[in-house]
Coordinates of C-alpha atoms and ligand atoms in Angstrom, one line a residue:
M1 CA -1.2 -25.9 -9.0
S2 CA 1.5 -28.1 -10.4
E3 CA 5.0 -27.4 -9.1
T4 CA 6.3 -26.6 -12.6
I5 CA 7.5 -23.3 -11.5
S6 CA 7.7 -20.8 -14.3
Y7 CA 6.2 -17.5 -15.4
E8 CA 4.2 -19.3 -18.1
S9 CA 2.7 -21.8 -15.7
L10 CA 1.7 -19.0 -13.3
L11 CA 0.0 -17.0 -16.0
A12 CA -1.7 -20.1 -17.3
R13 CA -3.4 -20.7 -13.9
I14 CA -4.8 -17.2 -13.6
Q15 CA -5.7 -16.1 -17.1
A16 CA -9.3 -15.6 -18.2
R17 CA -10.8 -18.6 -20.1
D18 CA -13.7 -16.8 -21.7
E19 CA -14.8 -13.5 -23.2
H20 CA -15.7 -12.1 -19.7
S21 CA -12.2 -10.6 -19.5
H22 CA -10.1 -7.5 -20.1
D23 CA -6.7 -7.0 -21.7
V24 CA -3.8 -6.3 -19.4
L25 CA -1.2 -4.2 -21.0
D26 CA 2.4 -3.7 -19.8
P27 CA 2.6 0.0 -18.8
A28 CA 6.2 0.2 -20.0
T29 CA 5.8 -1.2 -23.4
G30 CA 2.1 -1.4 -24.2
D31 CA 2.5 -5.2 -24.9
L32 CA -0.3 -7.6 -23.9
V33 CA 0.6 -9.3 -20.6
G34 CA -2.5 -11.4 -20.6
R35 CA -6.3 -11.4 -20.1
A36 CA -7.8 -11.0 -16.7
P37 CA -11.3 -12.3 -15.8
V38 CA -14.1 -9.9 -15.2
Q39 CA -16.6 -11.6 -12.8
D40 CA -20.1 -10.7 -11.9
L41 CA -22.2 -10.3 -8.8
D42 CA -23.3 -14.0 -9.0
A43 CA -19.6 -15.0 -8.8
L44 CA -19.2 -12.8 -5.8
E45 CA -22.3 -14.4 -4.1
R46 CA -20.8 -17.8 -4.7
A47 CA -17.4 -16.8 -3.3
I48 CA -18.9 -15.3 -0.2
E49 CA -21.1 -18.4 0.3
R50 CA -18.1 -20.7 0.0
A51 CA -16.0 -18.5 2.4
R52 CA -18.9 -18.6 4.9
A53 CA -19.1 -22.4 4.7
A54 CA -15.3 -22.8 5.1
Q55 CA -15.0 -20.4 8.0
P56 CA -16.1 -22.5 11.0
G57 CA -13.7 -25.4 10.0
W58 CA -10.8 -22.9 9.6
A59 CA -11.6 -21.3 12.9
A60 CA -11.8 -24.7 14.6
L61 CA -8.2 -25.4 13.8
T62 CA -5.7 -24.7 16.6
D63 CA -3.9 -21.3 16.4
Q64 CA -0.7 -23.3 15.9
A65 CA -2.3 -25.1 12.9
R66 CA -3.2 -21.8 11.2
R67 CA 0.3 -20.4 12.0
D68 CA 1.8 -23.5 10.3
H69 CA -0.5 -22.9 7.3
L70 CA 0.8 -19.3 7.0
H71 CA 4.4 -20.5 7.1
R72 CA 3.7 -23.1 4.4
A73 CA 2.1 -20.3 2.3
A74 CA 5.2 -18.2 2.8
D75 CA 7.4 -21.2 1.6
A76 CA 5.2 -21.4 -1.5
V77 CA 5.7 -17.6 -2.2
E78 CA 9.5 -18.2 -1.8
R79 CA 9.4 -21.0 -4.4
W80 CA 7.3 -18.9 -6.8
A81 CA 9.2 -15.7 -6.1
E82 CA 10.7 -15.1 -9.6
P83 CA 7.6 -15.7 -11.6
L84 CA 5.6 -13.5 -9.2
A85 CA 8.2 -10.7 -9.5
E86 CA 8.1 -11.0 -13.3
L87 CA 4.3 -10.7 -13.5
L88 CA 4.4 -7.8 -11.1
S89 CA 6.9 -6.1 -13.2
R90 CA 5.0 -6.6 -16.4
E91 CA 1.6 -5.7 -15.0
Q92 CA 2.4 -3.0 -12.4
G93 CA 5.5 -1.6 -14.3
K94 CA 7.9 -1.6 -11.3
P95 CA 11.4 -2.8 -12.1
L96 CA 12.6 -6.2 -10.8
D97 CA 15.5 -4.6 -8.9
G98 CA 15.7 -2.1 -6.0
L99 CA 12.8 -1.4 -3.8
N100 CA 10.5 -2.8 -6.4
A101 CA 9.1 -6.2 -7.7
R102 CA 11.5 -8.7 -6.0
F103 CA 11.4 -6.5 -2.8
E104 CA 7.6 -6.6 -2.9
V105 CA 7.5 -10.4 -3.2
G106 CA 10.0 -10.6 -0.3
G107 CA 7.7 -8.4 1.7
C108 CA 4.9 -10.9 1.1
V109 CA 7.0 -13.6 2.7
A110 CA 8.0 -11.4 5.6
W111 CA 4.5 -10.3 6.4
L112 CA 3.1 -13.9 6.1
R113 CA 5.8 -15.1 8.6
A114 CA 5.2 -12.1 10.9
A115 CA 1.5 -12.8 11.0
A116 CA 2.3 -16.4 11.9
E117 CA 4.8 -15.5 14.6
T118 CA 3.1 -12.6 16.4
P119 CA 1.9 -13.8 19.8
L120 CA -1.6 -12.9 20.9
P121 CA -2.3 -14.5 24.2
T122 CA -5.5 -14.1 26.2
E123 CA -5.2 -11.0 28.3
V124 CA -6.1 -11.1 32.0
L125 CA -7.7 -7.7 32.7
V126 CA -8.6 -8.1 36.4
D127 CA -7.6 -10.8 38.8
D128 CA -8.0 -9.3 42.3
G129 CA -9.7 -12.1 44.2
A130 CA -13.2 -10.5 43.8
T131 CA -13.3 -10.3 40.0
Y132 CA -11.6 -12.3 37.2
A133 CA -11.9 -10.9 33.7
E134 CA -10.0 -11.9 30.6
M135 CA -10.1 -10.7 27.0
Q136 CA -10.0 -13.1 24.1
Y137 CA -9.7 -12.4 20.4
R138 CA -12.2 -14.4 18.3
P139 CA -12.6 -14.5 14.5
I140 CA -15.1 -12.0 13.0
G141 CA -16.2 -14.4 10.1
V142 CA -15.6 -13.5 6.5
V143 CA -13.2 -10.6 5.7
G144 CA -13.5 -8.6 2.4
A145 CA -10.1 -7.5 1.3
I146 CA -10.0 -4.6 -1.3
T147 CA -6.6 -3.5 -2.6
P148 CA -5.1 -0.8 -4.8
W149 CA -2.7 -1.1 -7.8
N150 CA 0.5 0.3 -6.4
W151 CA 1.7 -2.6 -4.2
P152 CA -0.9 -5.2 -5.4
M153 CA 0.7 -8.3 -3.9
M154 CA 2.1 -7.0 -0.6
I155 CA -0.9 -5.0 0.4
A156 CA -3.1 -8.0 -0.3
I157 CA -0.9 -10.0 2.0
W158 CA -1.2 -7.3 4.7
Q159 CA -4.9 -7.8 4.7
I160 CA -5.1 -11.6 4.1
A161 CA -2.4 -12.9 6.4
P162 CA -3.6 -11.5 9.8
S163 CA -7.2 -12.3 8.8
L164 CA -6.4 -15.9 8.2
R165 CA -4.3 -16.2 11.3
M166 CA -7.2 -15.0 13.5
G167 CA -9.6 -17.7 12.0
N168 CA -11.4 -15.6 9.4
T169 CA -11.8 -16.6 5.8
V170 CA -11.2 -14.0 3.1
V171 CA -12.8 -12.8 -0.2
A172 CA -10.3 -10.5 -1.9
K173 CA -11.0 -8.0 -4.7
P174 CA -7.9 -6.6 -6.4
A175 CA -7.7 -3.3 -8.3
Q176 CA -8.7 -3.9 -11.9
S177 CA -5.5 -2.5 -13.3
T178 CA -3.5 -5.1 -11.4
D179 CA -6.0 -8.0 -11.3
L180 CA -3.4 -10.6 -12.5
S181 CA -1.1 -9.7 -9.6
G182 CA -3.9 -10.2 -7.1
L183 CA -4.9 -13.5 -8.7
A184 CA -1.3 -14.7 -8.8
I185 CA -0.4 -14.1 -5.2
A186 CA -3.7 -15.8 -4.1
A187 CA -3.1 -18.7 -6.5
V188 CA 0.3 -19.3 -4.9
L189 CA -1.1 -19.2 -1.4
N190 CA -3.8 -21.6 -2.5
T191 CA -1.2 -24.2 -3.4
T192 CA -1.1 -24.9 0.3
L193 CA -4.2 -23.4 2.0
P194 CA -7.4 -25.5 2.4
A195 CA -10.1 -24.9 -0.2
D196 CA -12.3 -21.7 0.0
V197 CA -10.3 -20.2 2.9
L198 CA -9.1 -17.5 0.4
T199 CA -11.0 -16.6 -2.8
V200 CA -10.4 -13.8 -5.3
V201 CA -13.2 -12.1 -7.2
T202 CA -12.3 -9.7 -10.0
G203 CA -14.4 -7.0 -11.4
P204 CA -15.1 -3.3 -11.2
G205 CA -14.9 -1.6 -7.8
R206 CA -18.1 0.2 -8.3
S207 CA -20.0 -3.1 -8.6
I208 CA -18.0 -5.9 -7.0
G209 CA -16.2 -3.7 -4.4
Q210 CA -19.5 -1.9 -3.6
A211 CA -21.4 -5.2 -3.2
L212 CA -18.7 -6.8 -1.1
S213 CA -18.7 -3.7 1.2
S214 CA -22.5 -3.8 1.7
H215 CA -22.9 -7.6 2.0
P216 CA -24.5 -8.8 5.2
S217 CA -22.2 -11.9 5.3
I218 CA -19.0 -9.8 5.4
G219 CA -18.0 -9.0 8.9
K220 CA -15.0 -6.8 8.2
I221 CA -13.7 -4.8 5.2
M222 CA -9.9 -4.3 5.0
F223 CA -9.6 -1.4 2.5
T224 CA -6.5 0.3 1.1
G225 CA -7.1 2.9 -1.6
S226 CA -8.2 6.5 -2.0
T227 CA -10.0 8.6 0.6
E228 CA -12.9 9.1 -1.9
V229 CA -13.6 5.3 -2.2
G230 CA -13.0 5.0 1.6
R231 CA -16.0 7.3 2.1
Q232 CA -18.1 5.2 -0.3
I233 CA -17.2 2.1 1.7
I234 CA -18.2 3.7 5.0
E235 CA -21.6 4.4 3.4
A236 CA -22.0 1.0 1.8
S237 CA -21.1 -0.8 5.1
A238 CA -23.3 1.3 7.4
D239 CA -26.4 -0.8 7.4
N240 CA -24.5 -3.9 8.6
I241 CA -22.2 -2.0 11.0
T242 CA -19.4 -3.9 9.2
R243 CA -16.0 -3.4 10.9
L244 CA -13.6 -1.4 8.8
T245 CA -9.9 -0.8 8.5
L246 CA -9.3 2.1 6.1
E247 CA -5.8 2.8 4.8
L248 CA -6.5 5.8 2.6
G249 CA -4.6 8.5 0.7
G250 CA -1.6 10.4 2.0
N251 CA 0.3 13.6 1.3
D252 CA 3.2 13.1 3.6
A253 CA 5.3 16.1 4.6
G254 CA 9.0 16.1 5.3
I255 CA 10.6 18.9 7.3
V256 CA 14.4 19.5 6.9
L257 CA 15.9 21.5 9.8
P258 CA 18.9 23.8 9.3
D259 CA 21.4 21.5 11.0
V260 CA 21.4 18.7 8.4
D261 CA 24.3 17.6 6.2
P262 CA 22.6 18.0 2.8
A263 CA 24.9 15.4 1.1
A264 CA 24.3 12.8 3.8
I265 CA 20.5 13.0 3.6
A266 CA 20.0 13.2 -0.2
E267 CA 19.7 9.4 -0.8
G268 CA 17.2 9.0 2.0
L269 CA 15.1 11.9 0.9
F270 CA 15.2 10.7 -2.7
W271 CA 13.9 7.1 -1.9
G272 CA 11.5 8.5 0.7
A273 CA 9.8 10.3 -2.2
F274 CA 10.5 8.2 -5.2
I275 CA 10.0 4.6 -4.0
N276 CA 7.9 2.8 -6.5
T277 CA 8.3 5.8 -8.8
G278 CA 6.3 7.9 -6.3
Q279 CA 3.3 5.6 -6.3
T280 CA 3.3 4.9 -2.6
C281 CA 0.7 5.9 -0.1
A282 CA 3.3 6.8 2.6
A283 CA 5.9 8.4 0.2
L284 CA 7.3 11.8 0.9
K285 CA 5.1 14.1 -1.2
R286 CA 6.0 17.6 -0.1
L287 CA 9.4 18.6 1.3
Y288 CA 9.8 21.7 3.5
V289 CA 13.5 22.8 3.6
H290 CA 15.0 25.6 5.8
D291 CA 16.2 28.6 3.8
S292 CA 19.8 28.2 5.1
V293 CA 20.2 24.8 3.5
Y294 CA 17.7 25.0 0.7
D295 CA 20.1 25.4 -2.2
A296 CA 22.4 22.7 -0.9
V297 CA 19.6 20.2 -0.3
V298 CA 18.2 20.8 -3.8
E299 CA 21.7 20.5 -5.5
N300 CA 22.4 17.2 -3.7
L301 CA 18.9 15.9 -4.6
I302 CA 19.4 16.8 -8.2
A303 CA 22.7 15.0 -8.3
F304 CA 21.4 11.9 -6.7
A305 CA 18.1 11.8 -8.7
A306 CA 19.9 12.3 -12.0
S307 CA 21.9 9.1 -11.3
V308 CA 18.9 6.8 -10.8
P309 CA 17.9 4.9 -14.0
M310 CA 14.3 4.8 -15.1
G311 CA 13.1 2.3 -17.7
I312 CA 11.4 -1.0 -18.6
G313 CA 11.0 -3.1 -15.5
L314 CA 12.3 -6.3 -16.9
Q315 CA 15.6 -4.7 -18.0
E316 CA 17.8 -5.4 -15.0
G317 CA 19.4 -2.3 -13.5
N318 CA 16.4 0.1 -13.8
L319 CA 15.3 1.4 -10.4
L320 CA 12.4 3.5 -11.5
G321 CA 9.6 2.6 -13.9
P322 CA 6.5 4.0 -15.6
L323 CA 3.3 5.2 -14.0
Q324 CA 1.0 2.2 -13.7
N325 CA -1.8 3.7 -15.8
R326 CA -2.6 6.6 -18.2
K327 CA -4.9 8.3 -15.7
Q328 CA -2.1 8.5 -13.1
Y329 CA 0.3 9.7 -15.8
E330 CA -2.1 12.5 -16.8
T331 CA -2.6 13.5 -13.1
V332 CA 1.2 14.0 -12.8
V333 CA 1.4 15.9 -16.2
A334 CA -1.4 18.3 -15.1
L335 CA 0.0 19.0 -11.7
V336 CA 3.6 19.7 -12.9
A337 CA 2.3 21.8 -15.8
A338 CA 0.2 23.9 -13.4
A339 CA 3.2 24.4 -11.0
K340 CA 5.3 25.5 -13.9
E341 CA 2.6 28.0 -15.1
S342 CA 2.4 29.4 -11.6
G343 CA 6.1 30.4 -11.7
A344 CA 7.7 27.4 -9.9
Q345 CA 11.1 26.3 -11.1
I346 CA 11.4 22.8 -12.7
V347 CA 15.0 22.0 -11.8
L348 CA 14.9 18.4 -13.0
G349 CA 12.6 16.6 -15.4
G350 CA 9.2 17.9 -16.1
D351 CA 9.3 17.3 -19.8
P352 CA 7.5 14.0 -20.6
D353 CA 7.4 12.7 -24.1
D354 CA 3.7 12.3 -24.6
A355 CA 4.2 10.4 -27.9
A356 CA 6.5 7.8 -26.3
V357 CA 5.4 4.2 -25.7
G358 CA 4.7 3.6 -22.0
H359 CA 3.5 5.9 -19.2
F360 CA 7.0 7.2 -18.4
Y361 CA 7.2 10.5 -16.5
P362 CA 10.7 11.7 -15.8
T363 CA 12.1 12.1 -12.3
T364 CA 11.0 15.7 -11.5
L365 CA 12.0 18.2 -8.8
V366 CA 10.1 21.4 -8.5
T367 CA 11.5 24.4 -6.4
D368 CA 10.4 27.9 -5.4
I369 CA 6.8 26.7 -5.3
D370 CA 3.9 28.4 -3.5
P371 CA 3.0 26.3 -0.5
H372 CA -0.6 26.2 -1.6
N373 CA 0.1 25.2 -5.2
A374 CA -1.9 22.1 -6.3
L375 CA 1.3 20.0 -6.7
V376 CA 1.8 20.6 -2.9
V377 CA -1.7 20.2 -1.5
E378 CA -2.9 17.4 -3.8
E379 CA -1.6 13.8 -3.8
Q380 CA 0.5 13.6 -7.0
F381 CA 1.2 9.8 -6.6
G382 CA 4.1 10.0 -9.1
P383 CA 7.7 11.0 -9.6
A384 CA 7.4 14.8 -9.0
L385 CA 8.5 16.3 -5.7
P386 CA 7.7 19.9 -4.7
I387 CA 10.4 21.5 -2.5
I388 CA 9.1 24.4 -0.4
R389 CA 11.4 27.0 1.2
Y390 CA 10.6 28.0 4.9
S391 CA 12.4 30.3 7.3
E392 CA 10.6 29.6 10.6
V393 CA 10.1 26.0 11.8
E394 CA 6.7 27.0 13.3
E395 CA 5.7 27.8 9.7
A396 CA 6.8 24.4 8.4
I397 CA 4.9 22.6 11.2
R398 CA 1.8 24.7 10.4
L399 CA 2.0 23.9 6.7
A400 CA 2.7 20.2 7.3
N401 CA -0.4 20.0 9.5
E402 CA -2.8 22.1 7.5
L403 CA -4.1 19.4 5.1
D404 CA -6.8 16.8 5.8
F405 CA -4.3 13.9 5.1
G406 CA -2.3 12.5 8.0
L407 CA -0.7 9.2 6.9
G408 CA 3.1 9.8 7.5
A409 CA 5.6 12.6 8.0
S410 CA 9.3 12.9 8.6
V411 CA 11.8 15.3 10.4
W412 CA 15.4 15.5 9.2
S413 CA 17.9 16.8 11.7
S414 CA 21.2 16.0 13.4
D415 CA 19.6 16.8 16.8
R416 CA 17.5 13.8 17.7
A417 CA 15.8 15.5 20.7
K418 CA 14.8 18.4 18.6
A419 CA 13.5 16.2 15.8
Q420 CA 11.5 14.1 18.3
Q421 CA 9.9 17.2 19.8
I422 CA 8.8 18.3 16.3
A423 CA 7.6 14.8 15.5
G424 CA 5.3 14.9 18.4
R425 CA 3.6 18.0 17.0
L426 CA 2.9 16.5 13.5
E427 CA -0.6 15.2 12.8
A428 CA 0.3 11.8 11.2
G429 CA 0.0 8.1 12.0
T430 CA 3.8 7.6 11.7
V431 CA 6.6 10.1 11.9
W432 CA 10.1 9.0 10.8
L433 CA 13.3 10.6 11.9
N434 CA 15.9 11.0 9.2
S435 CA 14.2 8.6 6.9
H436 CA 10.7 8.3 5.3
G437 CA 8.4 5.4 4.6
G438 CA 10.1 2.4 6.0
L439 CA 7.7 -0.2 7.3
H440 CA 8.2 -3.2 9.7
P441 CA 5.7 -6.0 10.1
M442 CA 5.7 -5.6 13.9
V443 CA 5.2 -1.8 13.9
P444 CA 1.6 -0.7 13.7
F445 CA 0.9 1.4 10.6
G446 CA -2.1 3.5 9.7
G447 CA -3.4 7.0 9.1
A448 CA -4.6 10.0 11.1
K449 CA -7.3 12.4 10.0
Q450 CA -8.7 11.6 6.5
S451 CA -5.9 9.1 5.8
G452 CA -8.0 6.5 7.4
Y453 CA -8.5 4.6 10.7
G454 CA -7.5 1.4 12.2
R455 CA -3.9 0.0 12.4
E456 CA -2.3 -2.8 10.4
F457 CA 0.7 -5.0 11.5
G458 CA 1.9 -6.4 14.7
V459 CA -0.4 -7.2 17.6
E460 CA -2.7 -4.2 16.8
G461 CA -3.1 -5.7 13.3
L462 CA -4.3 -9.1 14.7
K463 CA -6.7 -7.4 17.0
A464 CA -8.1 -5.4 14.1
V465 CA -9.3 -8.6 12.4
S466 CA -10.8 -10.0 15.5
E467 CA -13.8 -9.6 17.7
A468 CA -12.7 -8.8 21.3
Q469 CA -14.7 -10.8 23.8
V470 CA -14.5 -10.3 27.6
I471 CA -15.1 -13.3 29.8
V472 CA -15.9 -12.5 33.4
G473 CA -16.2 -14.8 36.3
Ligands
TAP1 P1 -9.0 3.5 -5.5 O1 -9.5 4.0 -6.7 O2 -9.6 3.9 -4.2 O3 -9.2 1.9 -5.6 C1 -8.8 1.0 -4.6 C2 -9.7 -0.3 -4.7 O4 -11.0 0.0 -4.4 C3 -9.7 -0.9 -6.0 O5 -9.7 -2.3 -5.9 C4 -11.0 -0.4 -6.6 O6 -11.5 -1.3 -7.7 C5 -11.9 -0.5 -5.4 N1 -13.1 0.3 -5.5 C6 -13.4 1.3 -6.4 N2 -14.6 1.8 -6.1 C7 -15.1 1.1 -5.1 C8 -16.3 1.1 -4.3 N3 -17.3 2.0 -4.6 N4 -16.5 0.2 -3.3 C9 -15.5 -0.6 -3.0 N5 -14.4 -0.7 -3.7 C10 -14.1 0.1 -4.7 O7 -7.4 3.6 -5.3 P2 -6.2 3.3 -6.3 O8 -6.3 4.4 -7.4 O9 -6.2 1.9 -6.7 O10 -5.0 3.6 -5.4 C11 -4.4 4.9 -5.2 C12 -4.8 5.4 -3.8 O11 -4.7 4.5 -2.8 C13 -4.0 6.6 -3.4 O12 -4.8 7.6 -2.8 C14 -3.1 6.1 -2.3 O13 -2.6 7.0 -1.4 C15 -4.0 5.1 -1.7 N6 -3.1 4.1 -1.0 C16 -3.1 4.1 0.4 C17 -2.4 3.1 1.0 C18 -2.3 3.1 2.5 S1 -1.6 1.9 3.3 N7 -2.9 4.1 3.2 C19 -1.6 2.2 0.3 C20 -1.6 2.2 -1.1 C21 -2.4 3.2 -1.7 P3 -11.2 -0.9 -9.2 O14 -9.8 -0.9 -9.4 O15 -11.9 -2.0 -9.9 O16 -11.8 0.5 -9.4

């Protein structure tokens, strides 16, 4: 890629050149963003073959050489940061500002550098004079990386960066609704990486994703997406005993104890739930609030939420955007409508303009809702938060744990010891205290129960894209 750094030059590199393509429309305006290629199974075969051929040479580099490559890739993302953020905003819908497009591109840089810097020395397991045993972490081979549309660049990096660090090559398949973002981040990485170490293949999940998951030359699938597709990948990969990391759906609970200061926690609660306009796996999706502070928490949340601007991503200042696609918009419409019909109170929002351009759903807070209403027990993946009243903390813990999901959870309290004790009883991969959803590249992240298995980030994340080998003697 030439170093003429502009949005136009980025788009020119990744756009489809023939009729095997689909239109990409801006979810905020309906404008044409570009045309994304739709590839076929032959293209996938060729990509896997090239990745297989490139892998031994990549693995033969020293660990330091691969770490240097990741830092150079991070430098490239920094140089291309603004065009990447603009494309992300146009295609995904998220605003440039706030915890959105520029933040996501910054996350790509941070996770690339963390994957480069995380030490993974050989572990000496036993050295007692009679036995010497050590554990080494070797490449698996070719990793298939399948991503969703909500954080299409950053999640791709979460899968690609540790895989490359450990000496694997990667074939990536972005979600079709954000193909251009997946192609763009890879194109920027490929300005510095050796040929064929990272390839992107676009096309439908049910054909390209399915074939990638069942391919005998793929040693590991890194998948982030829905629980339903996670199950299909388990089945598709079974014959080859392909290694899997599955980051699946979430329906995170937050429990607010009676000792909180409602004004002080309103902002944290809001962004825990509404980051990326609610389209985040580990967003706060059901909030359980003690009866004694319920009204005050709701009042403070309404006041904060009403002050956060929603609009077209490219207009600076907006902090919330549209839903990324019509299907997701319709899911949120149906869930809030059903909640309203059941007698729940819509205290903010809930009145989308179906005729408006763009998939905008207003920021919505729903109170006095039955704990088993669909808006509570299903993953809404949008800007509508149900707030459930409880009177006994045991009841809140039981409700939080009763779903099959177990990605994240949070406890809100001014008593750290009490909050920690409750955290230990919640069935979730991560429990935050007085915040929700913050991630760190050195802190392992992943789901309990049907939110998936395996952990990403930090040392655990490097081990997950490696084959452990014990050497004895
Ligand atoms: P999915 O519909 O599951 O799609 C995810 C990816 O899988 C897409 O690239 C999709 O391709 C592909 N795919 C579809 N069918 C496939 C198959 N049979 N075999 C292999 N791949 C297939 O999810 P989504 O709607 O993009 O994302 C929303 C979901 O992801 C939510 O449930 C959310 O909670 C979850 N999510 C989880 C996390 C973590 S870290 N746990 C993070 C973000 C999102 P196409 O687009 O071409 O169909």
